[in-house]
Short mmCIF file of C-alpha atoms in Angstrom, two decimals:
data_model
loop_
_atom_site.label_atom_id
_atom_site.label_comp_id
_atom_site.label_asym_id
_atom_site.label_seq_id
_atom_site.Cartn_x
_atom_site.Cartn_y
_atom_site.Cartn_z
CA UNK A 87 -3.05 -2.30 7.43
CA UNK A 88 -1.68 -0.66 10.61
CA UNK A 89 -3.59 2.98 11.66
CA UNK A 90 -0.69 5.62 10.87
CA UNK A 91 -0.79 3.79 6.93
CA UNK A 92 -5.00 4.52 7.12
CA UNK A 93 -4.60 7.84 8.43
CA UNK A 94 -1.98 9.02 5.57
CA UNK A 95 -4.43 7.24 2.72
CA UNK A 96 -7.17 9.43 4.79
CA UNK A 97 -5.09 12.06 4.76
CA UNK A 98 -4.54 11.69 1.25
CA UNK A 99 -8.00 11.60 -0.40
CA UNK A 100 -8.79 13.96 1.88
CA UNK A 101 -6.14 16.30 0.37
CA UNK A 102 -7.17 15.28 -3.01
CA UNK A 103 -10.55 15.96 -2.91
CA UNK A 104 -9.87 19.44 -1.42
CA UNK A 105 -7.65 20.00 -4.16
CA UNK A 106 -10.71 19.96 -6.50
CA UNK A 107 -11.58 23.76 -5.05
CA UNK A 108 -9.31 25.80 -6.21
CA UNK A 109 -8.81 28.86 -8.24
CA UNK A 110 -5.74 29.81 -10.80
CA UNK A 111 -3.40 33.03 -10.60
CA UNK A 112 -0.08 33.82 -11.24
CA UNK A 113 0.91 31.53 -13.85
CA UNK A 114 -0.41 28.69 -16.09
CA UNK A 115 -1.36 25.45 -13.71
CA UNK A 116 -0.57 27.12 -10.91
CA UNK A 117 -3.60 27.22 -8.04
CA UNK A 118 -4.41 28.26 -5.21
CA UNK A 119 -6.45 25.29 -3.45
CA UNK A 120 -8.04 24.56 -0.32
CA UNK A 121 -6.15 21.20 -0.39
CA UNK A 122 -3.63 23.24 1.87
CA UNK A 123 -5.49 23.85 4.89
CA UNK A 124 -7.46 20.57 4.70
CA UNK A 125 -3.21 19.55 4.79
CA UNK A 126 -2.60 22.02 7.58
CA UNK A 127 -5.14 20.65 9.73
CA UNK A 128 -4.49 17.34 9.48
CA UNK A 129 -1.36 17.61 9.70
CA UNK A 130 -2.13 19.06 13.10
CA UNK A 131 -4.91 15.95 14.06
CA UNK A 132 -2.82 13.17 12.63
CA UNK A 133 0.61 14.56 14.48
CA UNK A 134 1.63 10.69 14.83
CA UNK A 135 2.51 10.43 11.05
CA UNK A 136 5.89 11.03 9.71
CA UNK A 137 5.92 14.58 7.92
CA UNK A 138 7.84 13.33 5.08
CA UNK A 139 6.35 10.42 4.64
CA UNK A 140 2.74 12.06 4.84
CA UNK A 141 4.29 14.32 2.46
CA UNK A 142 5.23 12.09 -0.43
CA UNK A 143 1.69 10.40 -0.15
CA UNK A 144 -0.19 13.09 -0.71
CA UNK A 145 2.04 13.95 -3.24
CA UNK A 146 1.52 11.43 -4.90
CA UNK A 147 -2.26 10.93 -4.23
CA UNK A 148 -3.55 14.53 -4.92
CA UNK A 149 -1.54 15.28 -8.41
CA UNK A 150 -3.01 11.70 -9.65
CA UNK A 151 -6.42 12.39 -8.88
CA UNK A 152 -6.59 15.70 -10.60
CA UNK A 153 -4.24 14.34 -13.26
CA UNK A 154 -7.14 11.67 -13.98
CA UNK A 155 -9.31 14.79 -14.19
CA UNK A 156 -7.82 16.99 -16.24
CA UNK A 157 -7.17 14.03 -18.44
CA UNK A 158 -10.94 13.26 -18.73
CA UNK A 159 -11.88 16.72 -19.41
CA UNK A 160 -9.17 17.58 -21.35
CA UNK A 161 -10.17 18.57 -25.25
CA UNK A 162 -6.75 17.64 -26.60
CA UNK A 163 -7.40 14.84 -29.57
CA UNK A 164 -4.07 12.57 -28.88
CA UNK A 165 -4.20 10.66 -25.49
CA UNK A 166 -0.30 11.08 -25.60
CA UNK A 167 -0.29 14.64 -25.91
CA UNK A 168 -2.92 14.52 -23.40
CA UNK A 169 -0.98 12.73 -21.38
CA UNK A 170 1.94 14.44 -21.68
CA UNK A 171 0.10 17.89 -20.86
CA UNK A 172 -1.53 16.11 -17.79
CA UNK A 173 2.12 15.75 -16.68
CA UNK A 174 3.54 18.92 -17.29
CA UNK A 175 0.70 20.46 -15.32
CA UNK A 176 0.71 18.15 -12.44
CA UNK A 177 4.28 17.40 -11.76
CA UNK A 178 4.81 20.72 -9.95
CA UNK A 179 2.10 19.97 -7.38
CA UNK A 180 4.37 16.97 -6.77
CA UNK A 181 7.19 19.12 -5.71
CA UNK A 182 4.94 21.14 -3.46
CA UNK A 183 3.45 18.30 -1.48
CA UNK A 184 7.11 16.67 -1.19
CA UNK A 185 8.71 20.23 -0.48
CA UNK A 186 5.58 20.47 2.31
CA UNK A 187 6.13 17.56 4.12
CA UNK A 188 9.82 18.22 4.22
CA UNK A 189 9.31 21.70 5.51
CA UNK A 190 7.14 20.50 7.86
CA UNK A 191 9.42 18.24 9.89
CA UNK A 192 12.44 20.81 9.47
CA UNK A 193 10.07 23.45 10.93
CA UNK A 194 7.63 21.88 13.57
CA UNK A 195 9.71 18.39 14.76
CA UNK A 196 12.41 20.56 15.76
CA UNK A 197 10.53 22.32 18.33
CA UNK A 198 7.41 19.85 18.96
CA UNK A 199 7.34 20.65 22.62
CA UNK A 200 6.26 24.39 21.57
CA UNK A 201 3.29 23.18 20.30
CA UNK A 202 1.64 26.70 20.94
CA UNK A 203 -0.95 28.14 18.11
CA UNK A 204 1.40 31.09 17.42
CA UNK A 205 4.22 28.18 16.65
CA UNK A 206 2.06 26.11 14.39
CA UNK A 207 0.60 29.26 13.15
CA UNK A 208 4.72 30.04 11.35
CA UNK A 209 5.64 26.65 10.60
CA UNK A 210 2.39 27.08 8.59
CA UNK A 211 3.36 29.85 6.99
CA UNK A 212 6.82 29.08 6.34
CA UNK A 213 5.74 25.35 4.75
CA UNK A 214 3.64 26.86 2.47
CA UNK A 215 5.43 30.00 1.10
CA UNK A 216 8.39 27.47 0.65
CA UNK A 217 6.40 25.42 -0.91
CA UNK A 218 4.77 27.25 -3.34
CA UNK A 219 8.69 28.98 -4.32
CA UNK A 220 9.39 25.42 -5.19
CA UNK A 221 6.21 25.10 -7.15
CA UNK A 222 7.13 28.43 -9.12
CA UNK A 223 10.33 27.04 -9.98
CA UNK A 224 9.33 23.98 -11.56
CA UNK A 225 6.89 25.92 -13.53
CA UNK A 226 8.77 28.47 -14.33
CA UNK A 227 11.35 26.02 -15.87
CA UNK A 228 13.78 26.28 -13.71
CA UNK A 229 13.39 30.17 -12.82
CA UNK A 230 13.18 31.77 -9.79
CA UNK A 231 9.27 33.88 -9.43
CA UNK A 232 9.65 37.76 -9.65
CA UNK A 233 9.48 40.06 -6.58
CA UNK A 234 6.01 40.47 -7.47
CA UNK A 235 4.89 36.64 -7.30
CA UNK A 236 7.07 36.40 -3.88
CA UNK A 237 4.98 39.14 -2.58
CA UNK A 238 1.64 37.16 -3.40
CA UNK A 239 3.40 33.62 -2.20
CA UNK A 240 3.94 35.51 1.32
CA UNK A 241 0.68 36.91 1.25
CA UNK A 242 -0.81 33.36 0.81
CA UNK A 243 0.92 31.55 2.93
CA UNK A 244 0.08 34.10 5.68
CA UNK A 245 -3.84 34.23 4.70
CA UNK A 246 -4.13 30.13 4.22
CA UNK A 247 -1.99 29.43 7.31
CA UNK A 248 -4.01 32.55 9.60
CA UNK A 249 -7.10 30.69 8.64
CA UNK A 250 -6.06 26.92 9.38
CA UNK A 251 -4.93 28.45 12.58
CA UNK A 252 -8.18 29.90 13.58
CA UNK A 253 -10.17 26.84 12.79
CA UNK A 254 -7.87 24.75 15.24
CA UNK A 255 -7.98 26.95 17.37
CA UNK A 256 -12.09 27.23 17.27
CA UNK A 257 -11.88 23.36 16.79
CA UNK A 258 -9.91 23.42 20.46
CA UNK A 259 -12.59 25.71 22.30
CA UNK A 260 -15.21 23.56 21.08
CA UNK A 261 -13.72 20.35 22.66
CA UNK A 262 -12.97 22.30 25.29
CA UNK A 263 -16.38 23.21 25.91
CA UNK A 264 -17.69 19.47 25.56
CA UNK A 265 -15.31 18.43 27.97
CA UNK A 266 -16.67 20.91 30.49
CA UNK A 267 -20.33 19.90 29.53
CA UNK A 268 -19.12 16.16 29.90
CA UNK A 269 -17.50 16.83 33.80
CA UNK A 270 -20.56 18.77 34.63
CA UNK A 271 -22.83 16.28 33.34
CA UNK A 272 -20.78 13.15 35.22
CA UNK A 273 -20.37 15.33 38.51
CA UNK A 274 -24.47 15.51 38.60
CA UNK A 275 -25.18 11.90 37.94
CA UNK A 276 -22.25 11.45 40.88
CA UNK A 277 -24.19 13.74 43.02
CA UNK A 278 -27.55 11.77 42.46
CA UNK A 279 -25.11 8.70 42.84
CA UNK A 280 -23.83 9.90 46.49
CA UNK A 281 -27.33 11.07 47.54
CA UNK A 282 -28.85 7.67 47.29
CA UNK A 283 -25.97 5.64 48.42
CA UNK A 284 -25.81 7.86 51.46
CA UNK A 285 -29.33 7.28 52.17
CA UNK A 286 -29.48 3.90 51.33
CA UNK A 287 -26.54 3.60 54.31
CA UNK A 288 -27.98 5.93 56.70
CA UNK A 289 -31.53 3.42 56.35
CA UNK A 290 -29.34 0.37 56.70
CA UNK A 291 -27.68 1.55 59.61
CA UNK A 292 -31.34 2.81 61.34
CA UNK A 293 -31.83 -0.75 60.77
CA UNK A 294 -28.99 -2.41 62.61
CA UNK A 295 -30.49 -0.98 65.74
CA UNK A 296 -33.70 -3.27 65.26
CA UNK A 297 -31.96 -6.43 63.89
CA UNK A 298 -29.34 -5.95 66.81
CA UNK A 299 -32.90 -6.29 69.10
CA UNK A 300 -34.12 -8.74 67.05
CA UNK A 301 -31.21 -11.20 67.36
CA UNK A 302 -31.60 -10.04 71.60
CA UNK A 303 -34.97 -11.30 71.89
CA UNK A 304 -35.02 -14.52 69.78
CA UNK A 305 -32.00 -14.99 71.88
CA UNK A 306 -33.62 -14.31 75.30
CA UNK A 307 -36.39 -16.98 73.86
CA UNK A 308 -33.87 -19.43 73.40
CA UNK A 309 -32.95 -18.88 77.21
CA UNK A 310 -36.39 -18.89 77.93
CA UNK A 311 -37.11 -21.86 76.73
CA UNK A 312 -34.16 -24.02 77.96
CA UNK A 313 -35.73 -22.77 81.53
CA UNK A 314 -39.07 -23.76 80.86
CA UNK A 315 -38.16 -27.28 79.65
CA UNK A 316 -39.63 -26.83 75.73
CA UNK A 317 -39.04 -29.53 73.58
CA UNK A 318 -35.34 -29.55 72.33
CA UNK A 319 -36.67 -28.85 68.12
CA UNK A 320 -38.32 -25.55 69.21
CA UNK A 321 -35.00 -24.44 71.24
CA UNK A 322 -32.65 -24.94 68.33
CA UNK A 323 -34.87 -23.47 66.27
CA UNK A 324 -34.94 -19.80 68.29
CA UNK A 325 -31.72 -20.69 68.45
CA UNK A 326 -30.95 -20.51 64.81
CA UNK A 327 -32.98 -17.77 64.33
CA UNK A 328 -30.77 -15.76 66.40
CA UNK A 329 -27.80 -17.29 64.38
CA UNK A 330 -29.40 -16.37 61.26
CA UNK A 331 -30.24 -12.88 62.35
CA UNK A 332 -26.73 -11.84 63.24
CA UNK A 333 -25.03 -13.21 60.11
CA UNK A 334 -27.91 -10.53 58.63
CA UNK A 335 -26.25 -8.08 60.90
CA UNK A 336 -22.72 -8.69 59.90
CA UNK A 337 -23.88 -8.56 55.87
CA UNK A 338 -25.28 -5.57 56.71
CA UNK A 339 -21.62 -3.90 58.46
CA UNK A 340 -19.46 -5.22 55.13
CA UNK A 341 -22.02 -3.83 52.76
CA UNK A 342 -22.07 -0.51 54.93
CA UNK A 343 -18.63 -0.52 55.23
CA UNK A 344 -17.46 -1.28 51.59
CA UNK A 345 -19.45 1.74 50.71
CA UNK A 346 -17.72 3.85 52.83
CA UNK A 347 -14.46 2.83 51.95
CA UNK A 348 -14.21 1.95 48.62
CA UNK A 349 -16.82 4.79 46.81
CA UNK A 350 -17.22 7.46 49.08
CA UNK A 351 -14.00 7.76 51.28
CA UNK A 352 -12.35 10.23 49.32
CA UNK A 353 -15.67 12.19 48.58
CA UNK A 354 -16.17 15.13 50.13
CA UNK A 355 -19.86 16.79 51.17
CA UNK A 356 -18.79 20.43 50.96
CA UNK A 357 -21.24 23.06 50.65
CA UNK A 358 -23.68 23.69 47.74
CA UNK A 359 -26.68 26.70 46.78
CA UNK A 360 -30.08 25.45 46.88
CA UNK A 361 -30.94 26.57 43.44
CA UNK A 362 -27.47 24.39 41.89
CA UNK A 363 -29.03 21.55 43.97
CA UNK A 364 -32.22 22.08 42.59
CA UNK A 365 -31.03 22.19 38.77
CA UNK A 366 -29.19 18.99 38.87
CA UNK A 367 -32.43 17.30 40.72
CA UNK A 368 -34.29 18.60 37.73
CA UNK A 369 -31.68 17.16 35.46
CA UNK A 370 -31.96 13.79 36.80
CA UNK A 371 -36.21 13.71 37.24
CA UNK A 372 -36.51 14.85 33.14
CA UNK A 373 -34.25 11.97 32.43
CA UNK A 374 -36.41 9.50 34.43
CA UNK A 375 -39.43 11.08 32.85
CA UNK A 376 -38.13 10.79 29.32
CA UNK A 377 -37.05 6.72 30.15
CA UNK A 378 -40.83 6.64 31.40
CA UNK A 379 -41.88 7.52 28.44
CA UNK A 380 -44.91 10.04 30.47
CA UNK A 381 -47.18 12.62 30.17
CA UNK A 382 -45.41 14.60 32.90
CA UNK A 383 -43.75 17.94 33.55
CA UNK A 384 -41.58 18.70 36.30
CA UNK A 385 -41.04 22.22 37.54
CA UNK A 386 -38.85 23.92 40.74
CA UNK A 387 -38.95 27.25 41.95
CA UNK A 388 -36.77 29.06 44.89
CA UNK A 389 -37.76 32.37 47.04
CA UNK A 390 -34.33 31.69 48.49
CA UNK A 391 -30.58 30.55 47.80
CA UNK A 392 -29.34 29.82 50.62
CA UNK A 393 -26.10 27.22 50.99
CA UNK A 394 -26.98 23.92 52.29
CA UNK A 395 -24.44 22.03 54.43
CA UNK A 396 -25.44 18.73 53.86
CA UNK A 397 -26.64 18.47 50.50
CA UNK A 398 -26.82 14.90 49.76
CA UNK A 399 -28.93 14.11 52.17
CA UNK A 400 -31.32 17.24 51.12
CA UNK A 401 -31.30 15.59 47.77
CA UNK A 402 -31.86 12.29 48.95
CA UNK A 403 -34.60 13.72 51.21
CA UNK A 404 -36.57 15.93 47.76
CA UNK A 405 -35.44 12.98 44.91
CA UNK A 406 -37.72 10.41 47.33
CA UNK A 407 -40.13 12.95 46.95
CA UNK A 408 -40.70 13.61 43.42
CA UNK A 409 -40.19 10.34 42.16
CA UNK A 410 -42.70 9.21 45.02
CA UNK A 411 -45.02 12.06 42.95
CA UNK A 412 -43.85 10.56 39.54
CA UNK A 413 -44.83 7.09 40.50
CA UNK A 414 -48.02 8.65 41.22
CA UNK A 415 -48.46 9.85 38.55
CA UNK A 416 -47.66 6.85 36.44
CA UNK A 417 -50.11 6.44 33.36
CA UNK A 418 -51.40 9.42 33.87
CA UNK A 419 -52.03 12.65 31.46
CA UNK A 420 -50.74 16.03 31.81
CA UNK A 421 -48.95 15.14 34.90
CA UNK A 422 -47.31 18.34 36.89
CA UNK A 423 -45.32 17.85 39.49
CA UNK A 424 -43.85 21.03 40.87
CA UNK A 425 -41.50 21.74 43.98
CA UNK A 426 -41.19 25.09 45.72
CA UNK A 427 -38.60 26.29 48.09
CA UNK A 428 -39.64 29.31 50.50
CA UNK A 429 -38.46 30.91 53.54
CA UNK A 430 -41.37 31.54 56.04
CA UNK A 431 -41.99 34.29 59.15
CA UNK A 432 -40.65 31.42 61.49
CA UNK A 433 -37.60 31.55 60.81
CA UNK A 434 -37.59 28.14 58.58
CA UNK A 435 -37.03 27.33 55.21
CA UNK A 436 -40.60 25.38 53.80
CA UNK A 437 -40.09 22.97 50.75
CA UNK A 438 -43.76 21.79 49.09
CA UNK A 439 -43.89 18.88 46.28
CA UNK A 440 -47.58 18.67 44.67
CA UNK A 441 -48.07 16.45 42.33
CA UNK A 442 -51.95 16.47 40.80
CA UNK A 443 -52.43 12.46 41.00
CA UNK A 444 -54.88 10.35 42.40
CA UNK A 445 -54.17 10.96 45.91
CA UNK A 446 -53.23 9.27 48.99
CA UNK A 447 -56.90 7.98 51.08
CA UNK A 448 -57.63 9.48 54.14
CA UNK A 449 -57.37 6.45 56.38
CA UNK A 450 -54.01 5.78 54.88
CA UNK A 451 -52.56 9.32 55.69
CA UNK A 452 -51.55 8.24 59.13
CA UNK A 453 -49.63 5.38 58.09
CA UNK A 454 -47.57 6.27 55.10
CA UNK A 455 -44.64 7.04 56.57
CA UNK A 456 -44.41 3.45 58.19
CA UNK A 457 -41.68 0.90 57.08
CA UNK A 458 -43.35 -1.57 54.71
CA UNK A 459 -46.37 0.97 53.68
CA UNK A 460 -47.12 1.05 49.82
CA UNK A 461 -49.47 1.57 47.01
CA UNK A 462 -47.14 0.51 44.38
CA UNK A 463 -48.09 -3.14 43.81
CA UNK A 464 -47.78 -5.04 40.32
CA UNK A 465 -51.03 -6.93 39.69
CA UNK A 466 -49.36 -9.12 37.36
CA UNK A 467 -46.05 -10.00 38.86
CA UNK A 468 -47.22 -9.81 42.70
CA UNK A 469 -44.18 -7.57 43.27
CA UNK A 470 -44.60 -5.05 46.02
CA UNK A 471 -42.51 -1.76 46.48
CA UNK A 472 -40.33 -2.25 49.88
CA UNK A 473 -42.13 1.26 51.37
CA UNK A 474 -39.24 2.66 52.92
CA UNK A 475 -39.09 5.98 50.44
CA UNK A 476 -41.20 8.19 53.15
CA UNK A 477 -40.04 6.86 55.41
CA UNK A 478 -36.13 7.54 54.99
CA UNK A 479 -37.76 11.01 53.87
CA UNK A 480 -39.12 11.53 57.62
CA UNK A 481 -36.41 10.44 59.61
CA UNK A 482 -33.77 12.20 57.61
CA UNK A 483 -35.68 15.59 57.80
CA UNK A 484 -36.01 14.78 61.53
CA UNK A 485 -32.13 13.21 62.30
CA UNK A 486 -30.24 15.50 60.12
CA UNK A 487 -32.21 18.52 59.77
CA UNK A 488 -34.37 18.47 62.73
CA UNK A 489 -37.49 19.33 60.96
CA UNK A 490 -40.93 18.06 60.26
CA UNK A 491 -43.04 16.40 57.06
CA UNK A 492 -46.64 16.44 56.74
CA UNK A 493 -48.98 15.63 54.37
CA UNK A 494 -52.18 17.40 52.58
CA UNK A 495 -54.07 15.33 49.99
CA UNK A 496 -57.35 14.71 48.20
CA UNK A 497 -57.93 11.65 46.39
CA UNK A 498 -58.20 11.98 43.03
CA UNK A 499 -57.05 15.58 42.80
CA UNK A 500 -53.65 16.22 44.30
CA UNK A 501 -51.27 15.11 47.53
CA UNK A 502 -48.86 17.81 48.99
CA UNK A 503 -45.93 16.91 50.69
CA UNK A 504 -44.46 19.77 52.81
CA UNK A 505 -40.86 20.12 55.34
CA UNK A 506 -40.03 23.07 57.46
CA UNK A 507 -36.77 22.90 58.46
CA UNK A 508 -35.24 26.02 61.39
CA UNK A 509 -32.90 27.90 59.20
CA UNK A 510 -30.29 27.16 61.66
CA UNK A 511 -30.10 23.47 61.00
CA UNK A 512 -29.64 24.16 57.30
CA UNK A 513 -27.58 26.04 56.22
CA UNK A 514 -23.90 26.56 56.36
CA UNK A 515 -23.49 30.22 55.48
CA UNK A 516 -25.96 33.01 55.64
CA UNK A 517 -29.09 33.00 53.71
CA UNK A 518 -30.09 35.39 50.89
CA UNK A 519 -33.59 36.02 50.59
CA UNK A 520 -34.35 36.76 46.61
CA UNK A 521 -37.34 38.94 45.91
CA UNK A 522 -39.17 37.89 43.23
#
């Protein structure tokens, strides 16, 4: 069964089941039923469907429902004057729903490309006080309804068709809404996405400084060695190593490069408040915390909102920072981790993480911010972390920002990290200074 033939059978028990809430005025079998704006509206959502052909469905569907009702409930002894009652009651409804989807393409079709609320909102109300006339007349036996029934047909259509209106139009700020929540939320996760690609890149090309001198002196060894007569094996070998080492190197450029040119070419750094940059950091640490599954709360707070230049790599430079904290923290209870953002009497702008874990040791408090330093090792898998997480932290705070990190901790109770950066070297605009 092809969609538009499921969406007019949806349509249709849809129809007939608002059909069952109703109530009766004017004249015998004639109802007023919410059947009509569950019509209206889907009329509206399934706008793919042929009006006329949606019509005679429901028209079909809706009056043989409640027939079957009516016929069930009915008291009449005879099933064939049941019957026959059944359709002299339901036949009219026939008319409407045919009359409806008629309407409905003469109306709306005609001028689709107006497809404004105030246009829907008349071919509404012109559908449904036509209609209903057409309902009245087969009732009626073939008379036209009074001036007094035309008065309450208008006043129906207008009341039925203002209140279909409104709910597509709340229906339509509501998506609109989610779509806005849905760009916000995907322009964060880009924003996290950025920050560590960017750093990622900026570490990889720190490093083609020292694999450029590594492939130099196992080179110059090679050289060396030729000189000095070693045996041939050993030659090749320092040979090869320099080989090996700049095929590294070139990895390293078409990795670097396809980054640049393929995901973050045509994005653009701009300018963004520290508190905005804070919010969406906090966004992305809860959602690592919930995947965790820990005990651990995560809180920010900013003296200041002042504009930072280059925000990614401020993000990438306070996300290494907490989640160096949260790994800390690992399997531990009521874990806080909480990041503050100051401006001091030197003219620099002070961020502090604290996290209350188990500490760094003293005689390791000089070398944490060396390549290859860790804690995090896996006792059962023998899987190390690659320690470059301060590390990128330092030299971005000193490369970009020109500022310093340093360290306070206590094992067992708590580590601070703090970073002054000169206001100068932050910002892009002038700073505000918020009192609290």
């Amino acid at each position: 069964m092809s969609t538009k033939w499921k969406r007019a059978l949806i349509m249709g028990c849809c129809v007939s089941l608002g059909s069952q809430v109703s109530i009766s005025i004017l004249t015998d079998g004639f109802i007023i039923a919410m059947a009509v704006v569950v019509l209206g509206l889907m009329m509206y959502e399934y706008n793919t469907l042929s009006p006329i052909v949606s019509g005679i469905i429901v028209g079909i569907m809706s009056p043989a429902f409640r027939g079957i009702l009516l016929f069930l409930r009915s008291g009449i002894s005879d099933p064939s004057d049941r019957l026959h009652w059944v359709l002299r009651v339901i036949y009219p409804e026939c008319g409407f729903y045919f009359t409806y989807g008629l309407c409905f393409a003469l109306f709306y079709l005609n001028n689709r490309r107006k497809k404004t609320s105030g246009n829907y909102f008349f071919c509404l109300m012109l559908c449904d006080f036509c209609s209903n006339m057409v309902e009245m007349f087969l009732r009626n036996g073939g008379h036209i309804a009074g001036s007094s029934d035309i008065s309450y047909l208008a006043l129906i259509a207008v009341c039925r068709s203002a209140v279909i209106t409104c709910i597509l139009v709340g229906m339509s700020v509501y998506r609109s809404l989610l779509t806005r929540k849905e760009h916000e939320e995907r322009y964060k996760k880009l924003l996290i996405m950025v920050a560590v690609f960017r750093s990622e890149i900026y570490f990889m090309s720190k490093n083609m400084v020292e694999i450029e001198d590594v492939m130099k002196k196992a080179f110059t060894m090679y050289r060396t060695m030729e000189k000095e007569n070693y045996p041939e094996d050993i030659r090749l070998l320092s040979l090869d190593v320099a080989k090996d080492v700049h095929e590294i190197k070139k990895d390293y450029i078409r990795v670097i490069k396809g980054l640049q040119d393929n995901f973050l070419a045509d994005i653009q750094a701009g300018a963004m408040r520290i508190k905005d940059l804070l919010n969406i950091l906090e966004v992305d640490i809860r959602e690592q915390i919930a995947e965790r599954g820990e005990d651990i709360t995560f809180s920010w707070s900013a003296r200041t909102n002042f504009v930072v230049a280059d925000h990614f790599s401020l993000m990438a430079v306070l996300r290494n920072l907490v989640i160096n904290s949260l790994d800390a923290l690992s399997g531990e209870k009521n874990g806080r981790i909480t990041l503050r953002v100051e401006a001091d009497d030197e003219d620099q702008y002070v961020f502090t993480v604290s996290d209350n874990g188990h500490g760094i040791k003293e005689e390791d408090l000089q070398t944490i911010f060396d390549p290859g330093y860790s804690t995090k090792f896996d006792d059962e898998t023998g899987d190390i972390n690659r320690g470059v997480g301060l590390t990128l932290v330092r030299d971005l705070v000193r490369d970009k920002f020109g500022g310093e990190v340093g360290v306070e901790s206590k094992e067992g109770r708590y580590t601070d990290f703090q970073i002054t950066i000169p206001v100068e070297n932050m910002q892009e605009a002038e700073h505000e200074v918020l009192h609290s």
